[in-house]
Coordinates of C-alpha atoms in Angstrom, one line a residue:
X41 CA -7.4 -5.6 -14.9
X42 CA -5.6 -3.5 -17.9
X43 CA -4.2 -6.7 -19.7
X44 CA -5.4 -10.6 -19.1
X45 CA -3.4 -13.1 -20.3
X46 CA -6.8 -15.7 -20.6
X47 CA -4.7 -18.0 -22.7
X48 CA -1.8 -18.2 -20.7
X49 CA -4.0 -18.7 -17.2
X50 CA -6.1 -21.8 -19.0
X51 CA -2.6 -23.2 -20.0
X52 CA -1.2 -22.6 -16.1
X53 CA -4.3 -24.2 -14.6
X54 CA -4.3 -27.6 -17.0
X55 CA -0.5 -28.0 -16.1
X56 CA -2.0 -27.5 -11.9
X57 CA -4.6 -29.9 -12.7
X58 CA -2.4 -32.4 -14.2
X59 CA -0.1 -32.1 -11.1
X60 CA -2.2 -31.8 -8.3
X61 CA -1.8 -30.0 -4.9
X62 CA 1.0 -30.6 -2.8
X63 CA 2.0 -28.9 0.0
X64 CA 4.6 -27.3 -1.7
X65 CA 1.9 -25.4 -4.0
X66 CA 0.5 -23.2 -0.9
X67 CA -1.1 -20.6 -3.8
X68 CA -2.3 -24.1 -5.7
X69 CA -4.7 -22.6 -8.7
X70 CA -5.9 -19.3 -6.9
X71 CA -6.2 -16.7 -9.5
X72 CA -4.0 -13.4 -8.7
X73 CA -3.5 -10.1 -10.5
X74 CA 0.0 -8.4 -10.6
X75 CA 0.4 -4.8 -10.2
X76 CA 1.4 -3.4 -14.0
X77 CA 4.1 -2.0 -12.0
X78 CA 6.2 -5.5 -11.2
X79 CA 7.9 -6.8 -14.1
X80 CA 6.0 -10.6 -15.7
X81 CA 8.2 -12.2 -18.3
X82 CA 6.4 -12.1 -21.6
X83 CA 3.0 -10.3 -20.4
X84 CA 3.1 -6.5 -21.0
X85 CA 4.1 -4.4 -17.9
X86 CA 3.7 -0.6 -19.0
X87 CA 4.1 1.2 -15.7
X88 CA 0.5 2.7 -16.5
X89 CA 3.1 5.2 -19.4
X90 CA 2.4 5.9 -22.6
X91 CA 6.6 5.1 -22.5
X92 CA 5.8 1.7 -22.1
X93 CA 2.5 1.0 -23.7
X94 CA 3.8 -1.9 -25.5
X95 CA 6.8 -3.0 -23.1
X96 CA 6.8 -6.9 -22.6
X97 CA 9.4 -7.8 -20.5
X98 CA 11.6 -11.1 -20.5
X99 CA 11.8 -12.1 -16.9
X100 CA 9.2 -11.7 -13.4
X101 CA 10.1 -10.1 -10.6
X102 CA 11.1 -12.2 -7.5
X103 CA 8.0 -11.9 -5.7
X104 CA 6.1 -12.8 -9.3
X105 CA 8.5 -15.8 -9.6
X106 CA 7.6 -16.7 -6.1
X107 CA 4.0 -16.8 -6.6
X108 CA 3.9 -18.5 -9.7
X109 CA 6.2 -21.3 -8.1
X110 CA 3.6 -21.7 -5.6
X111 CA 0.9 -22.6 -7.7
X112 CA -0.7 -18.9 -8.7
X113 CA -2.8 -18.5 -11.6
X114 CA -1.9 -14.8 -13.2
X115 CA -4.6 -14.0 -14.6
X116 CA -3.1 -10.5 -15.6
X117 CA -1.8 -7.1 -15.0
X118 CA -3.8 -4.4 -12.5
X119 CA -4.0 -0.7 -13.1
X120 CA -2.0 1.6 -11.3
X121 CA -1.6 5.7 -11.7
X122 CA 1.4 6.9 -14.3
X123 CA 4.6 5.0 -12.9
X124 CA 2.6 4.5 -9.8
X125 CA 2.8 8.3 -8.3
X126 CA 0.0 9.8 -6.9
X127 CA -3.6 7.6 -5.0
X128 CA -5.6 7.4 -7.9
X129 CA -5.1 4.8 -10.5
X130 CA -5.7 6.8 -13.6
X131 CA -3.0 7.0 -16.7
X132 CA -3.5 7.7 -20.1
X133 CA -3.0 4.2 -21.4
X134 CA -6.2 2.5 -19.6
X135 CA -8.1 5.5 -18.1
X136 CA -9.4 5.5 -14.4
X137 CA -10.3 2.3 -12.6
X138 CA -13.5 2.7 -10.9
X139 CA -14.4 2.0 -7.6
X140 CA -16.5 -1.1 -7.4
X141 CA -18.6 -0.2 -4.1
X142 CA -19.5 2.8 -6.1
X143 CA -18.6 3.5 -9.9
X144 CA -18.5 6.8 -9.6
X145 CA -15.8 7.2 -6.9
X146 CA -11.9 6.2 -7.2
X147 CA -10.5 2.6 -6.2
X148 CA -7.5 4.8 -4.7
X149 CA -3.9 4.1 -5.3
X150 CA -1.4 3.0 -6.6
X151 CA -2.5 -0.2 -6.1
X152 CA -5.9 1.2 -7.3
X153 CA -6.5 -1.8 -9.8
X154 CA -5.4 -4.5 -7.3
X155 CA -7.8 -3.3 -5.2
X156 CA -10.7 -2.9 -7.2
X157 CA -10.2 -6.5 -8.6
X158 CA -10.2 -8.2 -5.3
X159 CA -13.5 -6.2 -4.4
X160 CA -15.1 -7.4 -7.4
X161 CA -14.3 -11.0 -7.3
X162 CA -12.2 -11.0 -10.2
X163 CA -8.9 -12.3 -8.6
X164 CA -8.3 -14.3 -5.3
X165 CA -5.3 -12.2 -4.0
X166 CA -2.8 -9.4 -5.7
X167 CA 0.3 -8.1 -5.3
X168 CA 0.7 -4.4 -4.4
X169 CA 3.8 -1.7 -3.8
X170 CA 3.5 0.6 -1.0
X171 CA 5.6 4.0 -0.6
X172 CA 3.1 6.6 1.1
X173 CA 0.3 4.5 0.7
X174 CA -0.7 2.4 -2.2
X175 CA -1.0 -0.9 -0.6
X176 CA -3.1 1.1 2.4
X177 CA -4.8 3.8 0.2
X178 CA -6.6 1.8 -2.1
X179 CA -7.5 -1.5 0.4
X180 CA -9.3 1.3 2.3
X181 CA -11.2 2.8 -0.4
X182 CA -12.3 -1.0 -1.7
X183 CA -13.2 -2.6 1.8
X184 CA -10.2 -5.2 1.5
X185 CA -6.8 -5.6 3.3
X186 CA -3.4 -4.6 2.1
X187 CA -0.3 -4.9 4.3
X188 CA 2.8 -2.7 4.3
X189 CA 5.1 -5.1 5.4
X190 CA 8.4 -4.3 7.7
X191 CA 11.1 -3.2 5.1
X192 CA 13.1 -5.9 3.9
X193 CA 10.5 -8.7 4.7
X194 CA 9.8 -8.7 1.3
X195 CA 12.7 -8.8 -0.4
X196 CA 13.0 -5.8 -3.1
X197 CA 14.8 -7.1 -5.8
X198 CA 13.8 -4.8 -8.3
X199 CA 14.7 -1.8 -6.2
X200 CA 17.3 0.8 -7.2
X201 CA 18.4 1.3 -4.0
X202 CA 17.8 -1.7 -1.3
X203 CA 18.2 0.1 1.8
X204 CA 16.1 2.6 1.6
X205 CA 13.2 1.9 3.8
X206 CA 10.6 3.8 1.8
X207 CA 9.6 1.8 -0.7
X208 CA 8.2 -1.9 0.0
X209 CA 6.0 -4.7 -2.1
X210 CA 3.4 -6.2 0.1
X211 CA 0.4 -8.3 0.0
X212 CA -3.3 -7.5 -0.9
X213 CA -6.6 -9.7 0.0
X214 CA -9.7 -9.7 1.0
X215 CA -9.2 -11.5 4.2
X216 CA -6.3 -11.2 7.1
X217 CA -6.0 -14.8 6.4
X218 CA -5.3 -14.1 2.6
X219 CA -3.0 -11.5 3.1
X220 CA -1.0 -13.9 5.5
X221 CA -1.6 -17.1 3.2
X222 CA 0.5 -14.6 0.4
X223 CA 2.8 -13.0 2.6
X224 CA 4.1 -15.9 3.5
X225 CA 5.3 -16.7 0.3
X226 CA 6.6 -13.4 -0.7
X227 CA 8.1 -13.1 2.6
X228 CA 11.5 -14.6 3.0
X229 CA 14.8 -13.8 2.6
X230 CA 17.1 -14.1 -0.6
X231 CA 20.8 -14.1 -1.9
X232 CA 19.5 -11.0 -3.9
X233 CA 19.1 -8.7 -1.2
X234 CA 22.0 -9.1 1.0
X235 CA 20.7 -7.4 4.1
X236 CA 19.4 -8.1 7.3
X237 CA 15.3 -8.9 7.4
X238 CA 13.1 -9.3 9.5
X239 CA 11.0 -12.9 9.9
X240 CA 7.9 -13.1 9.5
X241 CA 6.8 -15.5 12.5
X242 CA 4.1 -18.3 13.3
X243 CA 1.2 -17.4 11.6
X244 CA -2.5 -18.0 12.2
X245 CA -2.5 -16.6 15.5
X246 CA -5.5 -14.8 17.3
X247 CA -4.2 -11.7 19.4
X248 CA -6.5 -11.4 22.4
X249 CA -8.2 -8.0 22.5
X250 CA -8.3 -8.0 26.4
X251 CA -5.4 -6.0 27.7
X252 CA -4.3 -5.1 24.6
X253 CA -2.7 -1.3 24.6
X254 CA -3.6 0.1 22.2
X255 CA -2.9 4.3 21.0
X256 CA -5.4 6.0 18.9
X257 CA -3.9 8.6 16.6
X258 CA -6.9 10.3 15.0
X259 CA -5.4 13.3 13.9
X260 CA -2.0 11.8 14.1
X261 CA -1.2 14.2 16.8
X262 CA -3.2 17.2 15.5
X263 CA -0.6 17.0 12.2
X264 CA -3.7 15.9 9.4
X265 CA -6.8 17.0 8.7
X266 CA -9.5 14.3 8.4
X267 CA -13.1 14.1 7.1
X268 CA -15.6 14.1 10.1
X269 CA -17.6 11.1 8.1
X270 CA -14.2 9.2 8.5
X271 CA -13.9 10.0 12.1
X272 CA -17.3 8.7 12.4
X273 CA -16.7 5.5 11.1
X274 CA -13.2 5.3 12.6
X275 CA -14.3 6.0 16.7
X276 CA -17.4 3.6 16.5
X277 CA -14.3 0.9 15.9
X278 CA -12.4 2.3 18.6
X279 CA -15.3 2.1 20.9
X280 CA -16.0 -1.7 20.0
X281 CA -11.8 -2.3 20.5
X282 CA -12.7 -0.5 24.2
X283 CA -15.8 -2.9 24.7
X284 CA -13.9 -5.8 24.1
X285 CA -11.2 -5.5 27.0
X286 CA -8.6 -3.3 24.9
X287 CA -6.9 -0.3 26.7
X288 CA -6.8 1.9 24.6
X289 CA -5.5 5.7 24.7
X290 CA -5.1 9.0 22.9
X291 CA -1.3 9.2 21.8
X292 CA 0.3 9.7 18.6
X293 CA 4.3 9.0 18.0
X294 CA 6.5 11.4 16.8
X295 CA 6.0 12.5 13.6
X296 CA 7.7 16.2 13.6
X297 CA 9.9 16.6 10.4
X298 CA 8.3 13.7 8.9
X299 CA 5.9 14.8 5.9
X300 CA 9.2 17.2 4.6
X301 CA 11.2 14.5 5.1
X302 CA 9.4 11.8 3.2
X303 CA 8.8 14.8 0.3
X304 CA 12.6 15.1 -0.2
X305 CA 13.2 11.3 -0.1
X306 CA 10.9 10.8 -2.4
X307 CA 11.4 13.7 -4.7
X308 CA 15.8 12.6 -4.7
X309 CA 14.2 9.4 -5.4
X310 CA 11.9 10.2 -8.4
X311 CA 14.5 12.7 -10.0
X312 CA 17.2 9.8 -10.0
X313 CA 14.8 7.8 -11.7
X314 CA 13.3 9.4 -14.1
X315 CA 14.9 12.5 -14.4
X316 CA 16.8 12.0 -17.8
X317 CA 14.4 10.0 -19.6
X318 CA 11.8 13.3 -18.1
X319 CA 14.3 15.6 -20.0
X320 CA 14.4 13.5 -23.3
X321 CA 10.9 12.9 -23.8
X322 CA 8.8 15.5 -21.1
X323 CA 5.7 14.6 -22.8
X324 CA 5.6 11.2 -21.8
X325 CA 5.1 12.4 -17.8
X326 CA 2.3 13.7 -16.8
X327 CA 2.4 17.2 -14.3
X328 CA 2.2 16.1 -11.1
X329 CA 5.3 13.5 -12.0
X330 CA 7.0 16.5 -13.1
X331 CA 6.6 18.7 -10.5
X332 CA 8.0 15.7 -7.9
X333 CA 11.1 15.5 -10.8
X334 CA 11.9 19.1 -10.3
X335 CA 11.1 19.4 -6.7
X336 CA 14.2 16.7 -7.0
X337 CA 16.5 19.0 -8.4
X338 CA 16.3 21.7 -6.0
X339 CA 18.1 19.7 -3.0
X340 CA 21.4 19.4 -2.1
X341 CA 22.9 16.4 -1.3
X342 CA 22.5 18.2 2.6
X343 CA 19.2 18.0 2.2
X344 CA 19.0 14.3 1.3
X345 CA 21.4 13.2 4.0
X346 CA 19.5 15.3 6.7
X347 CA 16.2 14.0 5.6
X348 CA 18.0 10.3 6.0
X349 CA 18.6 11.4 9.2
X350 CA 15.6 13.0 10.1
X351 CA 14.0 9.1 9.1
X352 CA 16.2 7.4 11.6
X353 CA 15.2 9.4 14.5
X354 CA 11.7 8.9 14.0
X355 CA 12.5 5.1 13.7
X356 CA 14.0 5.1 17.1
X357 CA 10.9 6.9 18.3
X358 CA 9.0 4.7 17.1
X359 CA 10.6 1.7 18.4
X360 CA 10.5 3.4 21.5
X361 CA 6.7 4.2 20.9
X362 CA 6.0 0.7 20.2
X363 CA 7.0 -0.9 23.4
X364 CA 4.5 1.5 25.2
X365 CA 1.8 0.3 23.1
X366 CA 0.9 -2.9 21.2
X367 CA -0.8 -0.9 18.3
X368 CA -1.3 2.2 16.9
X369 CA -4.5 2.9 15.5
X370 CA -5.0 5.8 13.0
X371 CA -6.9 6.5 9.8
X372 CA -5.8 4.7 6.7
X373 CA -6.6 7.6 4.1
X374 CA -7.9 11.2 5.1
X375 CA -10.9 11.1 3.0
X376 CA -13.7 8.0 1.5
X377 CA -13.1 7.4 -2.2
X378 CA -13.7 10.9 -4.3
X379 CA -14.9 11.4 -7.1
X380 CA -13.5 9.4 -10.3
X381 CA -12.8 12.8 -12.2
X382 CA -10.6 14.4 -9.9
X383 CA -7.2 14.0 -9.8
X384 CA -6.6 14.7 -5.9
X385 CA -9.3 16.1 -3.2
X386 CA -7.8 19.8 -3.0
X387 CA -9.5 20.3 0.3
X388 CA -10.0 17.9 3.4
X389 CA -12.3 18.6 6.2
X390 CA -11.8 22.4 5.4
X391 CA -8.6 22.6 5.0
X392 CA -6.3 22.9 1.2
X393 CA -4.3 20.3 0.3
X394 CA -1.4 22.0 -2.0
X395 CA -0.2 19.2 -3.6
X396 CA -1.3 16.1 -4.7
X397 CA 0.9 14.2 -1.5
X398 CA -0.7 16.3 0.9
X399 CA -3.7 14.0 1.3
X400 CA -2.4 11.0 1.8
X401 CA -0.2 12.2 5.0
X402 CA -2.2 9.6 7.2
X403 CA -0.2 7.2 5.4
X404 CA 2.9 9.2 4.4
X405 CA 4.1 10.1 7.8
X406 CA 3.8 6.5 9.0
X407 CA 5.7 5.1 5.8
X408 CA 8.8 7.2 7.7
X409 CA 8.4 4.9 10.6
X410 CA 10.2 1.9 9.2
X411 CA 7.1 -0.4 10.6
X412 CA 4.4 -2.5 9.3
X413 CA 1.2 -0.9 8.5
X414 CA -2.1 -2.5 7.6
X415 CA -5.6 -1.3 6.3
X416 CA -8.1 -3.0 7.4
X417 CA -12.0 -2.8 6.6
X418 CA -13.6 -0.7 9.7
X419 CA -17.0 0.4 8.6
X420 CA -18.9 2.3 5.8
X421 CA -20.1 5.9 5.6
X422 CA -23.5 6.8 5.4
X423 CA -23.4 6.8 1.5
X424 CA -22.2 3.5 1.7
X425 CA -18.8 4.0 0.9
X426 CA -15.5 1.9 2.5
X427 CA -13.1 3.7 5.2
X428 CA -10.3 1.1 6.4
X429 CA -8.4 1.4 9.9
X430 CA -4.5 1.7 9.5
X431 CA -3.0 -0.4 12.4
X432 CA 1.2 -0.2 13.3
X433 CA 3.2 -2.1 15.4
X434 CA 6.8 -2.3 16.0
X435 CA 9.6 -3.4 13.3
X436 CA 9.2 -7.0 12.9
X437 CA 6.1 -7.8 14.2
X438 CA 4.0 -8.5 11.0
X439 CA 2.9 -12.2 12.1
X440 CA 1.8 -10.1 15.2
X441 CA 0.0 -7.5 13.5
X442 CA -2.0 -9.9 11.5
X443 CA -2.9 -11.5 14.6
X444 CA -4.8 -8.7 15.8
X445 CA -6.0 -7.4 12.6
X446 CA -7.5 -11.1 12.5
X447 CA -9.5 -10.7 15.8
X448 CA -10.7 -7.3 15.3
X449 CA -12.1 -8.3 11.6
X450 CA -13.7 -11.8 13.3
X451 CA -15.6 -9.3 15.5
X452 CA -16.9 -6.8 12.7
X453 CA -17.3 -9.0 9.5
X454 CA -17.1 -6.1 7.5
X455 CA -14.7 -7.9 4.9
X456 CA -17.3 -9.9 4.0
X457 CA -19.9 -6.8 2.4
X458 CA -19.7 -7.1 -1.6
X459 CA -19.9 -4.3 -3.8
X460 CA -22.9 -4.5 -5.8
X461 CA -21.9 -6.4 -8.8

């Protein structure tokens, strides 16, 4: 937590306990951190940028507003990497946010700080933002759940550009049944957004394990390299899925194209951002934002349109894919929390990792899919530290997805392991 507003929560909580619950408060006095990414009217949102160090905005973002209208304590702003680029929430306003399972080790990214807040108790549910991975990322390195929801569920007011299926907000917790209770309040359409969404469905169901089909993607196909103490934890899941009635098979869905398609929609997308303010004042971005800001500049707007394209087709895959199989299991992050002094691992199971996105391909290729995605707690290394399961389904099937993300953790109980605090 990089700012708490203890005043402000004390104030929210006597006006809840004046009023009561009501079935219209479905958050009623649950405490929640709000990534310092999402805009909260008159509590300091810097982006994790020294740009913004003292920024206090005027309004909340619509999924804030939402929150806070169902009876949501904020109890204040979690830590994210500079303008939330990159797995590993460090910035040079608040530092590095630690892992809590083990202090020496990253809480991932960029919704490092949500993370690390829900492991240690400190909030009852957060908010997160997900482009290649920082609702999955960091829920895996810190043992709790975060949910890439379809795009559009959610609506993304805030976004520059609404249609692009890249970037999402989504729901963090430590339970399936938290990440649901939030979801559905985030979830639904608005006037704002003037798109087609998806909906989220009944909730609180159980998916039955016994016939499910399920495809495990270890490797994604052979297309990522991924730490053998990973695997480990990772195929000792699998095999309990197996004992329990599931079908499940080795099969990956397409992903050719997608990791240099996903770079050049996100570079286009950085460069439009921040580009000029990058120009006026270069000191205020750190390197690796840079070096996405220029990659930016060297496409054409070719490039962009064939990477757009490139995207669709793998959503048609995928949506093919996904009525072959109920689920597609896969790792959430290629590596257990590294060290807290490095910036990226340059090296996964042997192999280099040029760039500081190159890592995180378990979850940047599936970001390209235009589907859900959840982490969810699957086991612990020998050293004790978390490694989360990423689980897909088809477009639209989020109420579905939780469903068997909720009978898979009922079996394990591994989201109920604290950190020692």
């Amino acid at each position: 937590m990089v700012t708490v507003d203890a005043e402000g929560a004390l104030a929210r909580a006597r006006e809840l306990d004046a009023h009561g619950p009501s079935a219209d408060l479905p958050l009623f006095g649950l405490p929640v951190g709000i990534k310092d990414t999402h805009t909260t009217g008159g509590l300091r949102t810097t982006y994790g940028s020294v740009r913004h160090s003292e920024h206090v905005p005027d309004h909340d973002a619509l999924h804030v507003e939402r929150m806070r209208a169902a009876g949501a304590i904020v109890i204040g702003k979690t830590n994210v990497p500079e303008y939330a680029a990159g797995s590993h929430s460090v910035n040079r306003v608040f530092g590095a946010t630690r892992n809590p399972y083990a202090l020496d080790r990253s809480a991932g990214g960029s919704s490092g700080g949500a993370a690390a807040a829900l492991a240690a108790r400190q909030v009852a549910l957060a908010d997160g933002s997900d482009m290649g991975g920082s609702l999955r990322n960091p829920a895996s390195f810190c043992n709790v759940v975060g949910l890439r929801p379809s795009p559009g569920l959610v609506p993304p007011s805030e976004a520059s550009n609404f249609l692009t299926p890249l970037t999402t907000v989504g729901p963090m917790g430590r339970t399936v049944d938290d990440v649901e209770l939030l979801l559905s309040v985030i979830g639904r359409p608005h006037t704002r957004t003037p798109v087609a969404a998806p909906q989220l469905g009944e909730p609180g169901r159980h998916v039955p394990l016994v016939g499910l089909r399920v495809a495990w993607a270890p490797d994604l196909g052979g297309r990522i390299p991924v730490e053998p103490d990973v695997l480990r934890v990772l195929e000792s899941m699998v095999a309990l899925l197996d004992d329990n009635g599931a079908h499940v098979s080795l099969a990956s869905p397409e992903l050719d194209g997608a990791t240099e398609a996903f770079m050049k929609l996100r570079a286009a997308e950085f460069e439009s951002e921040w580009g000029e303010a990058a120009d006026a004042d270069p000191e205020d971005f750190n390197e690796l934002l840079t070096w996405n800001i220029r990659l930016g500049r060297t496409l054409s707007g070719r490039d962009i349109m064939r990477a757009q394209e490139r995207q669709s087709q793998l959503m048609r895959e995928a949506t093919r894919f996904l009525t072959e199989y109920d689920v597609l299991l896969a790792p959430a992050a290629t590596t257990a929390p590294f060290p807290i002094d490095w910036d990226y691992p340059r090296s996964v199971a042997g192999e280099a990792q040029d760039t500081y996105l190159d890592w995180m391909r378990a979850a940047t290729m599936i970001t390209m899919l235009g589907t859900p995605a959840l982490s969810l707690p699957a086991g612990f290394t020998d050293d004790g530290l978390p490694i989360g399961v990423q689980m897909v389904s088809a477009f639209g099937s989020d109420a579905r997805l939780l469903g068997t993300a909720r009978t898979f953790e009922s079996l394990t109980g591994y989201s109920s392991h604290k950190p020692t605090l």
